[in-house]
Amino acid sequence: MQVWNDYMLQNKERFLDELLDLLRIPSVSADSAYKADVARCADAVKENLLKAGVDKAEICPTDGHPIVYGEKIVDPSLPTVLVYGHYDVQPADPLELWHSGPFEPVIKDGKIFARGACDDKGQMFMHVKAFELMAKTDSLACNVKFMIEGEEEVGSSNLGIFLEKNKGRLKADIVLVSDTSMISMEHPSLETGLRGLAYMEVEVVGPNRDLHSGVYGGAVANPINILCKMIASLHDENNHITIPTFYDKVDELTTAERTALNTAPFDLKEYQDELGIKEVWGEKGYTTLERTGTRPTLDVNGIWGGYTGEGAKTVLPSKASAKISMRLVPHQTSDEISALFQKHFESIAPAGVTVKVTAHHGGEPVVTPTDSIAYKAAAKAIQTSFGKDPIPTRGGGSIPIVALFESTLGLKTVLMGFGLDNDNIHSPNEKYDVANYYKGIETIPYFHKYFAEMSK
Ligand code: BES
Ligand code: MN
Ligand code: MN
């Protein structure tokens, strides 16, 4: 629409500057040293919503970090879009690998480099700017509610409680989220699913103190050796997970579904080259797209124990630990899989050690419909702004709250992400292409327009 294009052209630089301001706030939710910064970021989001034209916005305190809520009710008879996003970010370490400060955003080669540039400040803020564009040009087709949280990266546990307590206020027709990836600017796509997550921590304890590895080595079980062996046994020679009954509830895709999934553009050589690996790895019998989109996985996220300082220390350590996460697919539940893991891991421990298993936060998998009005509106919005129909894909990441939108609020979600898989989210040198940021702001108003038209 011409008014939108004009408004965009006149305000482009400011849209970018305002995002950079938000990226300067180190809103790291996992680290309590940043608590005040997280709160400051929530305030900044609230102020941005007010400036953009919401009727009201407020900071909703929780037992953890605050949630920012804002709304504009244009006309109660219009459909309502609930926009969800998060303003918290992952820790920036390892700092030495960043080419510029994680909270000192720079633009290089058309890309914004900063922690949160893509995940999720950049993507969340597209909705604030798209809303401003619609509000200031008097073209809001739907009522809009914003719920922007500060604890997504630590499991959204307080947001679940907020949903329960605010069912009335959060009444809407659809949840719209930009916190996922698309294939590329040439091949726009819409994710139609997210994996669930079961996150475990394990500790293996051997002797009651660290020992001299010469005096005792070979005679006493070394907890690190044992832990490594136990972890290695969790995959078989075909890279299947060996936990009994782990796959029992996993649906096999039909041949037609597999064919459809694998028609998405994907270049294995490019994928490998970009990651600096000679070969991909994974469950035998499945393609890379199937492995990341439709199959459950088990990965060690961290492992520690013994001596890791400078030089050599001949020690037989008393303890070893690891953090292990599993990505889940439909019909697997995080509680059930956590329990299976715990039982299995304890059962494979040799007598010379004791094993402690604890579960961290989890999340349930989701599949979003592709035959709904909302999906069709998103597809048409992308067709309008990109000139191409989006390809439906299955995403490998997790946004645990999405399953609760359905179970608590009865709401379906549209995952309209504009990130790219190589945006380095959670990694040093996270980036978001300025072009993707602007494309998102351009596309979102069409979603509101088409969703309202198709809902009539
Ligand atoms: N935005 C991501 C999830 C994501 C990324 C989905 C890319 C699809 C494509 C989200 O912020 C995230 O990082 N989620 C965590 C889970 C959370 C409980 C820490 C994840 O997937 O590891
Ligand atoms: Mn995210
Ligand atoms: Mn994230």
Tab-separated table of C-alpha atoms and ligand atoms in Angstrom:
chain	number	residue	atom	x	y	z
A	1	MET	CA	0.000	0.000	0.000
A	2	GLN	CA	1.289	3.425	-0.992
A	3	VAL	CA	0.763	5.102	2.415
A	4	TRP	CA	2.744	2.333	4.070
A	5	ASN	CA	5.588	2.587	1.564
A	6	ASP	CA	5.685	6.362	2.052
A	7	TYR	CA	5.706	6.118	5.836
A	8	MET	CA	8.426	3.496	5.681
A	9	LEU	CA	10.607	5.611	3.399
A	10	GLN	CA	10.240	8.664	5.634
A	11	ASN	CA	11.030	6.787	8.848
A	12	LYS	CA	13.470	4.044	7.848
A	13	GLU	CA	16.549	5.478	9.530
A	14	ARG	CA	14.725	6.147	12.773
A	15	PHE	CA	13.296	2.593	12.759
A	16	LEU	CA	16.852	1.311	12.658
A	17	ASP	CA	18.232	3.756	15.233
A	18	GLU	CA	15.521	2.835	17.705
A	19	LEU	CA	16.366	-0.842	17.362
A	20	LEU	CA	20.050	-0.079	17.943
A	21	ASP	CA	19.114	1.740	21.162
A	22	LEU	CA	17.278	-1.345	22.384
A	23	LEU	CA	20.248	-3.557	21.501
A	24	ARG	CA	22.505	-1.409	23.704
A	25	ILE	CA	20.683	-2.656	26.811
A	26	PRO	CA	22.278	-5.917	28.018
A	27	SER	CA	19.050	-7.707	28.967
A	28	VAL	CA	20.609	-11.077	29.788
A	29	SER	CA	17.896	-12.989	31.639
A	30	ALA	CA	20.042	-15.913	32.814
A	31	ASP	CA	22.540	-13.820	34.781
A	32	SER	CA	21.300	-12.006	37.896
A	33	ALA	CA	24.065	-9.413	37.512
A	34	TYR	CA	21.942	-7.977	34.662
A	35	LYS	CA	18.652	-7.822	36.561
A	36	ALA	CA	18.511	-4.017	36.500
A	37	ASP	CA	19.327	-3.963	32.786
A	38	VAL	CA	16.556	-6.444	32.079
A	39	ALA	CA	14.135	-4.159	33.954
A	40	ARG	CA	15.464	-1.139	32.032
A	41	CYS	CA	14.877	-2.988	28.779
A	42	ALA	CA	11.276	-3.755	29.780
A	43	ASP	CA	10.757	-0.021	30.401
A	44	ALA	CA	12.241	0.793	27.014
A	45	VAL	CA	9.872	-1.661	25.308
A	46	LYS	CA	6.921	-0.134	27.128
A	47	GLU	CA	7.940	3.421	26.145
A	48	ASN	CA	8.371	2.289	22.538
A	49	LEU	CA	4.880	0.787	22.508
A	50	LEU	CA	3.375	4.001	23.870
A	51	LYS	CA	5.228	6.113	21.313
A	52	ALA	CA	4.073	3.772	18.552
A	53	GLY	CA	0.462	4.428	19.476
A	54	VAL	CA	-0.975	1.776	21.817
A	55	ASP	CA	-3.889	2.894	24.038
A	56	LYS	CA	-2.137	1.581	27.108
A	57	ALA	CA	1.021	-0.262	28.052
A	58	GLU	CA	2.207	-1.574	31.361
A	59	ILE	CA	5.003	-3.429	33.059
A	60	CYS	CA	3.673	-6.601	34.669
A	61	PRO	CA	6.016	-7.728	37.429
A	62	THR	CA	6.508	-11.481	37.923
A	63	ASP	CA	8.565	-13.584	40.333
A	64	GLY	CA	11.249	-13.307	37.685
A	65	HIS	CA	11.680	-10.659	35.000
A	66	PRO	CA	8.751	-8.438	34.006
A	67	ILE	CA	6.358	-8.917	31.104
A	68	VAL	CA	5.445	-5.899	28.978
A	69	TYR	CA	1.798	-5.762	27.967
A	70	GLY	CA	0.240	-3.216	25.610
A	71	GLU	CA	-2.877	-3.011	23.486
A	72	LYS	CA	-4.818	-0.986	21.018
A	73	ILE	CA	-8.456	-1.850	20.606
A	74	VAL	CA	-9.603	-0.205	17.398
A	75	ASP	CA	-13.058	-1.760	17.354
A	76	PRO	CA	-14.162	-4.741	19.453
A	77	SER	CA	-15.853	-6.267	16.426
A	78	LEU	CA	-12.537	-6.604	14.562
A	79	PRO	CA	-10.301	-9.649	15.003
A	80	THR	CA	-7.510	-9.366	17.557
A	81	VAL	CA	-3.873	-10.273	16.950
A	82	LEU	CA	-1.798	-11.102	20.025
A	83	VAL	CA	1.849	-10.388	19.247
A	84	TYR	CA	4.311	-12.385	21.325
A	85	GLY	CA	8.054	-11.784	21.475
A	86	HIS	CA	10.888	-11.578	23.974
A	87	TYR	CA	13.225	-8.757	24.937
A	88	ASP	CA	15.634	-10.914	26.954
A	89	VAL	CA	18.775	-12.291	25.343
A	90	GLN	CA	21.259	-15.101	25.852
A	91	PRO	CA	24.557	-14.419	27.639
A	92	ALA	CA	27.155	-12.992	25.248
A	93	ASP	CA	30.113	-15.174	26.197
A	94	PRO	CA	32.672	-16.145	24.949
A	95	LEU	CA	33.358	-12.408	24.648
A	96	GLU	CA	36.771	-12.751	23.024
A	97	LEU	CA	35.214	-14.205	19.875
A	98	TRP	CA	33.106	-11.115	19.132
A	99	HIS	CA	34.471	-8.713	16.496
A	100	SER	CA	32.707	-5.826	18.222
A	101	GLY	CA	30.982	-5.424	21.581
A	102	PRO	CA	27.843	-7.573	21.912
A	103	PHE	CA	25.963	-4.581	23.317
A	104	GLU	CA	27.564	-1.977	21.072
A	105	PRO	CA	25.647	-2.655	17.857
A	106	VAL	CA	27.438	-1.940	14.602
A	107	ILE	CA	26.229	-2.191	11.032
A	108	LYS	CA	28.636	-3.911	8.671
A	109	ASP	CA	27.879	-5.164	5.157
A	110	GLY	CA	24.204	-4.449	5.687
A	111	LYS	CA	24.028	-6.531	8.874
A	112	ILE	CA	23.364	-5.454	12.442
A	113	PHE	CA	25.840	-7.158	14.787
A	114	ALA	CA	24.750	-7.394	18.438
A	115	ARG	CA	23.426	-9.912	20.950
A	116	GLY	CA	19.667	-10.033	20.374
A	117	ALA	CA	19.873	-8.459	16.894
A	118	CYS	CA	17.872	-11.400	15.541
A	119	ASP	CA	16.833	-13.340	18.682
A	120	ASP	CA	14.578	-11.668	19.438
A	121	LYS	CA	14.862	-7.904	19.800
A	122	GLY	CA	15.221	-7.276	16.076
A	123	GLN	CA	12.324	-9.552	15.178
A	124	MET	CA	10.110	-8.435	18.057
A	125	PHE	CA	10.746	-4.762	17.289
A	126	MET	CA	9.580	-5.212	13.674
A	127	HIS	CA	6.094	-5.668	15.157
A	128	VAL	CA	6.363	-2.467	17.164
A	129	LYS	CA	7.411	-0.532	14.068
A	130	ALA	CA	4.841	-2.207	11.810
A	131	PHE	CA	2.222	-1.325	14.400
A	132	GLU	CA	3.422	2.284	14.459
A	133	LEU	CA	3.213	2.396	10.686
A	134	MET	CA	-0.386	1.134	10.722
A	135	ALA	CA	-1.441	3.284	13.679
A	136	LYS	CA	0.021	6.520	12.295
A	137	THR	CA	-1.452	5.957	8.853
A	138	ASP	CA	-4.835	5.112	10.341
A	139	SER	CA	-4.878	1.694	8.752
A	140	LEU	CA	-5.097	-0.797	11.605
A	141	ALA	CA	-7.246	-3.645	10.349
A	142	CYS	CA	-7.161	-5.632	13.613
A	143	ASN	CA	-7.005	-4.929	17.311
A	144	VAL	CA	-3.483	-5.553	18.538
A	145	LYS	CA	-2.244	-6.854	21.874
A	146	PHE	CA	1.456	-7.089	22.679
A	147	MET	CA	2.904	-9.486	25.204
A	148	ILE	CA	6.682	-9.159	25.273
A	149	GLU	CA	8.421	-11.230	27.915
A	150	GLY	CA	11.846	-11.167	29.554
A	151	GLU	CA	12.313	-14.848	30.347
A	152	GLU	CA	12.066	-16.771	27.079
A	153	GLU	CA	15.734	-17.686	27.145
A	154	VAL	CA	15.356	-19.176	30.632
A	155	GLY	CA	12.207	-21.189	30.032
A	156	SER	CA	9.257	-18.734	30.300
A	157	SER	CA	8.084	-20.263	33.580
A	158	ASN	CA	6.466	-17.054	34.874
A	159	LEU	CA	4.769	-16.386	31.558
A	160	GLY	CA	2.840	-19.641	31.943
A	161	ILE	CA	1.441	-18.316	35.242
A	162	PHE	CA	0.673	-14.951	33.594
A	163	LEU	CA	-1.374	-16.706	30.889
A	164	GLU	CA	-3.419	-18.536	33.535
A	165	LYS	CA	-4.125	-15.317	35.424
A	166	ASN	CA	-4.866	-13.096	32.413
A	167	LYS	CA	-7.049	-15.247	30.189
A	168	GLY	CA	-9.642	-12.455	29.830
A	169	ARG	CA	-7.227	-9.717	28.977
A	170	LEU	CA	-5.364	-11.940	26.499
A	171	LYS	CA	-8.462	-12.877	24.503
A	172	ALA	CA	-7.490	-12.851	20.848
A	173	ASP	CA	-8.039	-14.664	17.570
A	174	ILE	CA	-4.445	-15.587	16.792
A	175	VAL	CA	-0.940	-15.337	18.232
A	176	LEU	CA	1.653	-13.897	15.859
A	177	VAL	CA	5.323	-14.590	16.599
A	178	SER	CA	8.508	-13.604	14.800
A	179	ASP	CA	11.195	-15.628	16.574
A	180	THR	CA	12.085	-18.309	14.025
A	181	SER	CA	14.011	-18.526	10.749
A	182	MET	CA	13.185	-18.573	7.083
A	183	ILE	CA	15.230	-20.313	4.389
A	184	SER	CA	16.537	-17.151	2.664
A	185	MET	CA	15.369	-13.874	1.153
A	186	GLU	CA	15.128	-15.691	-2.199
A	187	HIS	CA	13.148	-18.528	-0.620
A	188	PRO	CA	10.841	-17.090	2.009
A	189	SER	CA	9.300	-19.750	4.224
A	190	LEU	CA	7.029	-20.194	7.211
A	191	GLU	CA	7.850	-22.590	10.032
A	192	THR	CA	4.957	-24.872	10.821
A	193	GLY	CA	6.333	-26.551	13.893
A	194	LEU	CA	8.708	-26.252	16.805
A	195	ARG	CA	10.425	-29.006	18.728
A	196	GLY	CA	9.951	-29.509	22.440
A	197	LEU	CA	12.756	-29.687	24.945
A	198	ALA	CA	13.751	-31.814	27.925
A	199	TYR	CA	16.850	-30.478	29.661
A	200	MET	CA	18.758	-32.608	32.158
A	201	GLU	CA	21.788	-32.266	34.365
A	202	VAL	CA	23.749	-35.303	35.476
A	203	GLU	CA	26.443	-35.781	38.073
A	204	VAL	CA	28.648	-38.831	38.444
A	205	VAL	CA	30.393	-39.201	41.807
A	206	GLY	CA	33.200	-41.638	42.501
A	207	PRO	CA	35.656	-41.504	45.409
A	208	ASN	CA	34.989	-39.122	48.293
A	209	ARG	CA	37.854	-36.790	47.221
A	210	ASP	CA	40.147	-36.057	44.295
A	211	LEU	CA	42.931	-38.674	44.159
A	212	HIS	CA	46.471	-38.953	42.798
A	213	SER	CA	45.959	-40.629	39.436
A	214	GLY	CA	49.182	-42.588	39.789
A	215	VAL	CA	48.517	-43.897	43.258
A	216	TYR	CA	44.874	-44.817	42.586
A	217	GLY	CA	44.537	-44.743	38.771
A	218	GLY	CA	43.391	-48.066	37.333
A	219	ALA	CA	41.968	-49.220	40.647
A	220	VAL	CA	39.150	-46.732	41.248
A	221	ALA	CA	36.436	-45.752	38.738
A	222	ASN	CA	37.218	-42.351	37.215
A	223	PRO	CA	33.914	-40.383	37.087
A	224	ILE	CA	34.931	-38.550	33.892
A	225	ASN	CA	35.812	-41.796	32.110
A	226	ILE	CA	32.541	-43.305	33.288
A	227	LEU	CA	30.459	-40.264	32.344
A	228	CYS	CA	31.957	-40.232	28.837
A	229	LYS	CA	31.208	-43.918	28.380
A	230	MET	CA	27.648	-43.489	29.624
A	231	ILE	CA	27.070	-40.520	27.313
A	232	ALA	CA	28.610	-42.353	24.356
A	233	SER	CA	26.230	-45.257	24.923
A	234	LEU	CA	23.200	-42.991	24.474
A	235	HIS	CA	23.543	-43.262	20.673
A	236	ASP	CA	24.017	-46.515	18.767
A	237	GLU	CA	26.051	-47.068	15.594
A	238	ASN	CA	23.194	-45.651	13.507
A	239	ASN	CA	22.964	-42.585	15.746
A	240	HIS	CA	19.620	-43.677	17.095
A	241	ILE	CA	19.034	-42.796	20.730
A	242	THR	CA	19.270	-45.937	22.873
A	243	ILE	CA	16.955	-44.983	25.729
A	244	PRO	CA	14.300	-47.736	25.795
A	245	THR	CA	10.860	-46.658	24.474
A	246	PHE	CA	12.265	-43.193	23.576
A	247	TYR	CA	10.786	-43.350	20.056
A	248	ASP	CA	7.539	-45.114	20.945
A	249	LYS	CA	5.311	-42.076	20.465
A	250	VAL	CA	7.203	-40.525	17.555
A	251	ASP	CA	5.158	-40.436	14.351
A	252	GLU	CA	6.871	-41.572	11.176
A	253	LEU	CA	6.109	-39.125	8.382
A	254	THR	CA	4.206	-40.435	5.381
A	255	THR	CA	6.085	-40.729	2.118
A	256	ALA	CA	4.139	-37.737	0.813
A	257	GLU	CA	5.096	-35.637	3.854
A	258	ARG	CA	8.733	-36.604	3.487
A	259	THR	CA	8.746	-35.749	-0.188
A	260	ALA	CA	7.147	-32.379	0.495
A	261	LEU	CA	9.619	-31.592	3.279
A	262	ASN	CA	12.590	-32.482	1.118
A	263	THR	CA	11.526	-30.334	-1.819
A	264	ALA	CA	12.535	-27.252	0.191
A	265	PRO	CA	15.683	-25.756	-1.297
A	266	PHE	CA	18.665	-27.114	0.595
A	267	ASP	CA	22.254	-27.453	-0.562
A	268	LEU	CA	24.166	-29.976	1.528
A	269	LYS	CA	27.570	-28.856	0.283
A	270	GLU	CA	26.818	-25.215	1.051
A	271	TYR	CA	25.527	-26.220	4.491
A	272	GLN	CA	28.716	-28.138	5.266
A	273	ASP	CA	31.020	-25.461	3.877
A	274	GLU	CA	29.297	-22.731	5.808
A	275	LEU	CA	29.779	-24.686	9.057
A	276	GLY	CA	33.332	-25.754	8.239
A	277	ILE	CA	32.524	-29.483	8.474
A	278	LYS	CA	33.422	-32.223	6.005
A	279	GLU	CA	30.300	-34.251	6.565
A	280	VAL	CA	26.974	-33.962	8.312
A	281	TRP	CA	26.123	-36.362	11.122
A	282	GLY	CA	22.855	-37.837	12.272
A	283	GLU	CA	20.289	-40.535	12.533
A	284	LYS	CA	20.657	-43.081	9.753
A	285	GLY	CA	17.830	-43.126	7.237
A	286	TYR	CA	16.916	-39.450	7.487
A	287	THR	CA	17.935	-36.365	5.529
A	288	THR	CA	19.340	-33.272	7.243
A	289	LEU	CA	16.007	-31.441	6.924
A	290	GLU	CA	14.209	-34.430	8.439
A	291	ARG	CA	16.762	-34.707	11.231
A	292	THR	CA	16.384	-31.078	12.325
A	293	GLY	CA	12.682	-30.685	11.656
A	294	THR	CA	11.006	-33.961	12.475
A	295	ARG	CA	13.258	-36.179	14.580
A	296	PRO	CA	14.033	-36.072	18.287
A	297	THR	CA	17.665	-35.604	19.320
A	298	LEU	CA	19.970	-35.818	22.315
A	299	ASP	CA	22.932	-33.483	22.729
A	300	VAL	CA	25.453	-32.756	25.445
A	301	ASN	CA	25.442	-28.980	25.994
A	302	GLY	CA	28.235	-28.842	28.531
A	303	ILE	CA	30.571	-31.199	30.369
A	304	TRP	CA	32.966	-30.540	33.189
A	305	GLY	CA	35.093	-32.095	35.897
A	306	GLY	CA	38.712	-32.616	36.863
A	307	TYR	CA	41.530	-30.272	35.995
A	308	THR	CA	41.157	-27.818	33.093
A	309	GLY	CA	43.716	-25.172	34.071
A	310	GLU	CA	47.139	-24.495	32.624
A	311	GLY	CA	49.659	-27.284	32.337
A	312	ALA	CA	49.093	-30.807	33.610
A	313	LYS	CA	47.741	-32.058	36.902
A	314	THR	CA	47.612	-35.797	37.435
A	315	VAL	CA	44.323	-36.130	39.200
A	316	LEU	CA	41.620	-38.742	39.390
A	317	PRO	CA	38.628	-36.492	40.032
A	318	SER	CA	35.929	-37.188	42.540
A	319	LYS	CA	33.107	-35.904	40.296
A	320	ALA	CA	32.050	-35.214	36.731
A	321	SER	CA	28.950	-33.491	35.375
A	322	ALA	CA	27.153	-32.759	32.141
A	323	LYS	CA	24.158	-30.855	30.847
A	324	ILE	CA	22.204	-32.872	28.313
A	325	SER	CA	19.206	-31.710	26.303
A	326	MET	CA	16.769	-33.598	24.139
A	327	ARG	CA	14.669	-32.014	21.369
A	328	LEU	CA	11.223	-33.542	21.199
A	329	VAL	CA	8.707	-34.022	18.416
A	330	PRO	CA	4.901	-34.322	18.501
A	331	HIS	CA	3.433	-36.768	21.032
A	332	GLN	CA	6.587	-36.872	23.125
A	333	THR	CA	6.172	-34.887	26.337
A	334	SER	CA	8.965	-33.311	28.325
A	335	ASP	CA	7.871	-34.922	31.607
A	336	GLU	CA	7.698	-38.371	30.117
A	337	ILE	CA	11.026	-38.094	28.293
A	338	SER	CA	12.760	-36.606	31.351
A	339	ALA	CA	11.557	-39.574	33.408
A	340	LEU	CA	12.698	-42.064	30.746
A	341	PHE	CA	16.100	-40.430	30.604
A	342	GLN	CA	16.491	-40.434	34.372
A	343	LYS	CA	15.537	-44.091	34.734
A	344	HIS	CA	17.822	-45.164	31.896
A	345	PHE	CA	20.799	-43.064	32.949
A	346	GLU	CA	20.631	-44.381	36.498
A	347	SER	CA	20.306	-47.940	35.229
A	348	ILE	CA	23.498	-47.818	33.158
A	349	ALA	CA	25.695	-46.505	35.978
A	350	PRO	CA	28.330	-49.037	37.065
A	351	ALA	CA	28.521	-49.927	40.757
A	352	GLY	CA	31.739	-47.969	41.331
A	353	VAL	CA	29.961	-44.582	41.044
A	354	THR	CA	26.704	-42.948	42.049
A	355	VAL	CA	24.689	-40.936	39.566
A	356	LYS	CA	22.421	-38.001	40.243
A	357	VAL	CA	20.010	-36.836	37.523
A	358	THR	CA	17.978	-33.616	37.744
A	359	ALA	CA	15.573	-32.112	35.233
A	360	HIS	CA	15.667	-28.434	34.271
A	361	HIS	CA	12.868	-26.605	32.438
A	362	GLY	CA	11.174	-28.275	29.523
A	363	GLY	CA	8.775	-27.432	26.748
A	364	GLU	CA	6.326	-29.231	24.528
A	365	PRO	CA	6.542	-29.587	20.740
A	366	VAL	CA	3.975	-27.924	18.471
A	367	VAL	CA	2.743	-28.225	14.925
A	368	THR	CA	0.910	-25.202	13.556
A	369	PRO	CA	-1.900	-25.645	10.998
A	370	THR	CA	-1.360	-24.712	7.362
A	371	ASP	CA	-5.043	-24.748	6.417
A	372	SER	CA	-6.112	-21.945	8.763
A	373	ILE	CA	-7.129	-18.402	7.871
A	374	ALA	CA	-4.144	-17.119	9.831
A	375	TYR	CA	-1.645	-19.264	7.925
A	376	LYS	CA	-3.212	-18.235	4.634
A	377	ALA	CA	-3.047	-14.578	5.656
A	378	ALA	CA	0.643	-14.967	6.529
A	379	ALA	CA	1.323	-16.744	3.240
A	380	LYS	CA	-0.462	-14.017	1.276
A	381	ALA	CA	1.410	-11.300	3.192
A	382	ILE	CA	4.704	-12.912	2.219
A	383	GLN	CA	3.544	-13.360	-1.350
A	384	THR	CA	2.771	-9.620	-1.421
A	385	SER	CA	6.062	-8.384	0.025
A	386	PHE	CA	8.442	-10.994	-1.454
A	387	GLY	CA	6.563	-11.742	-4.674
A	388	LYS	CA	6.832	-15.473	-3.886
A	389	ASP	CA	4.736	-18.003	-2.015
A	390	PRO	CA	6.363	-19.093	1.237
A	391	ILE	CA	7.581	-22.669	1.580
A	392	PRO	CA	6.280	-24.432	4.708
A	393	THR	CA	9.152	-25.834	6.808
A	394	ARG	CA	9.592	-27.525	10.175
A	395	GLY	CA	11.847	-25.646	12.548
A	396	GLY	CA	14.270	-27.343	14.887
A	397	GLY	CA	14.250	-24.778	17.703
A	398	SER	CA	11.912	-24.479	20.668
A	399	ILE	CA	9.647	-21.749	21.996
A	400	PRO	CA	8.061	-23.543	24.945
A	401	ILE	CA	5.316	-20.981	25.540
A	402	VAL	CA	3.710	-21.650	22.138
A	403	ALA	CA	2.252	-24.983	23.310
A	404	LEU	CA	0.749	-23.139	26.299
A	405	PHE	CA	-0.953	-20.560	24.061
A	406	GLU	CA	-3.012	-23.438	22.790
A	407	SER	CA	-3.521	-25.384	26.033
A	408	THR	CA	-4.151	-22.350	28.280
A	409	LEU	CA	-5.666	-19.725	25.971
A	410	GLY	CA	-7.015	-21.996	23.221
A	411	LEU	CA	-5.050	-19.974	20.655
A	412	LYS	CA	-3.199	-21.116	17.558
A	413	THR	CA	0.068	-19.473	16.580
A	414	VAL	CA	1.544	-18.288	13.306
A	415	LEU	CA	5.347	-18.434	13.238
A	416	MET	CA	6.320	-15.677	10.844
A	417	GLY	CA	10.062	-15.512	11.408
A	418	PHE	CA	12.477	-13.460	9.309
A	419	GLY	CA	15.764	-14.693	10.776
A	420	LEU	CA	18.272	-16.828	8.879
A	421	ASP	CA	19.828	-20.024	10.210
A	422	ASN	CA	23.275	-18.418	9.984
A	423	ASP	CA	22.365	-15.371	12.084
A	424	ASN	CA	24.551	-16.786	14.897
A	425	ILE	CA	21.801	-16.675	17.493
A	426	HIS	CA	23.100	-17.739	20.951
A	427	SER	CA	26.575	-17.518	19.445
A	428	PRO	CA	29.299	-14.852	19.095
A	429	ASN	CA	28.692	-12.223	16.380
A	430	GLU	CA	24.932	-12.612	16.295
A	431	LYS	CA	23.595	-10.566	13.383
A	432	TYR	CA	20.395	-9.609	11.658
A	433	ASP	CA	20.328	-8.325	8.105
A	434	VAL	CA	18.951	-4.803	7.852
A	435	ALA	CA	17.077	-5.993	4.752
A	436	ASN	CA	15.314	-8.704	6.766
A	437	TYR	CA	14.390	-6.180	9.444
A	438	TYR	CA	12.810	-3.865	6.880
A	439	LYS	CA	11.182	-6.752	5.011
A	440	GLY	CA	9.553	-7.865	8.240
A	441	ILE	CA	8.181	-4.386	8.910
A	442	GLU	CA	6.880	-4.324	5.356
A	443	THR	CA	5.235	-7.761	5.567
A	444	ILE	CA	3.547	-7.584	8.994
A	445	PRO	CA	0.919	-4.938	8.087
A	446	TYR	CA	-0.228	-7.167	5.215
A	447	PHE	CA	-0.766	-9.980	7.681
A	448	HIS	CA	-3.102	-7.750	9.727
A	449	LYS	CA	-4.902	-6.597	6.588
A	450	TYR	CA	-5.405	-10.067	5.095
A	451	PHE	CA	-6.234	-11.673	8.432
A	452	ALA	CA	-9.025	-9.119	8.940
A	453	GLU	CA	-10.297	-9.547	5.372
A	454	MET	CA	-10.246	-13.350	5.497
A	455	SER	CA	-11.919	-13.416	8.941
A	456	LYS	CA	-15.010	-11.635	7.660
B	1	BES	N1	14.033	-18.028	19.031
B	1	BES	C1	14.573	-19.188	19.623
B	1	BES	C2	13.978	-20.475	19.082
B	1	BES	C3	14.149	-20.725	17.611
B	1	BES	C4	15.294	-20.350	16.933
B	1	BES	C5	13.164	-21.365	16.924
B	1	BES	C6	15.431	-20.579	15.576
B	1	BES	C7	13.301	-21.644	15.588
B	1	BES	C8	14.438	-21.224	14.899
B	1	BES	C9	14.359	-19.123	21.134
B	1	BES	O1	14.718	-17.871	21.651
B	1	BES	C10	15.253	-20.125	21.803
B	1	BES	O2	16.439	-19.954	21.740
B	1	BES	N2	14.694	-21.148	22.445
B	1	BES	C11	15.469	-22.081	23.187
B	1	BES	C12	14.636	-22.757	24.224
B	1	BES	C13	14.531	-21.989	25.513
B	1	BES	C14	13.732	-22.774	26.527
B	1	BES	C15	15.866	-21.623	26.091
B	1	BES	C16	16.017	-23.165	22.291
B	1	BES	O3	15.435	-23.483	21.243
B	1	BES	O4	17.067	-23.702	22.645
B	2	MN	MN	13.956	-16.323	20.524
B	3	MN	MN	16.952	-17.834	21.868
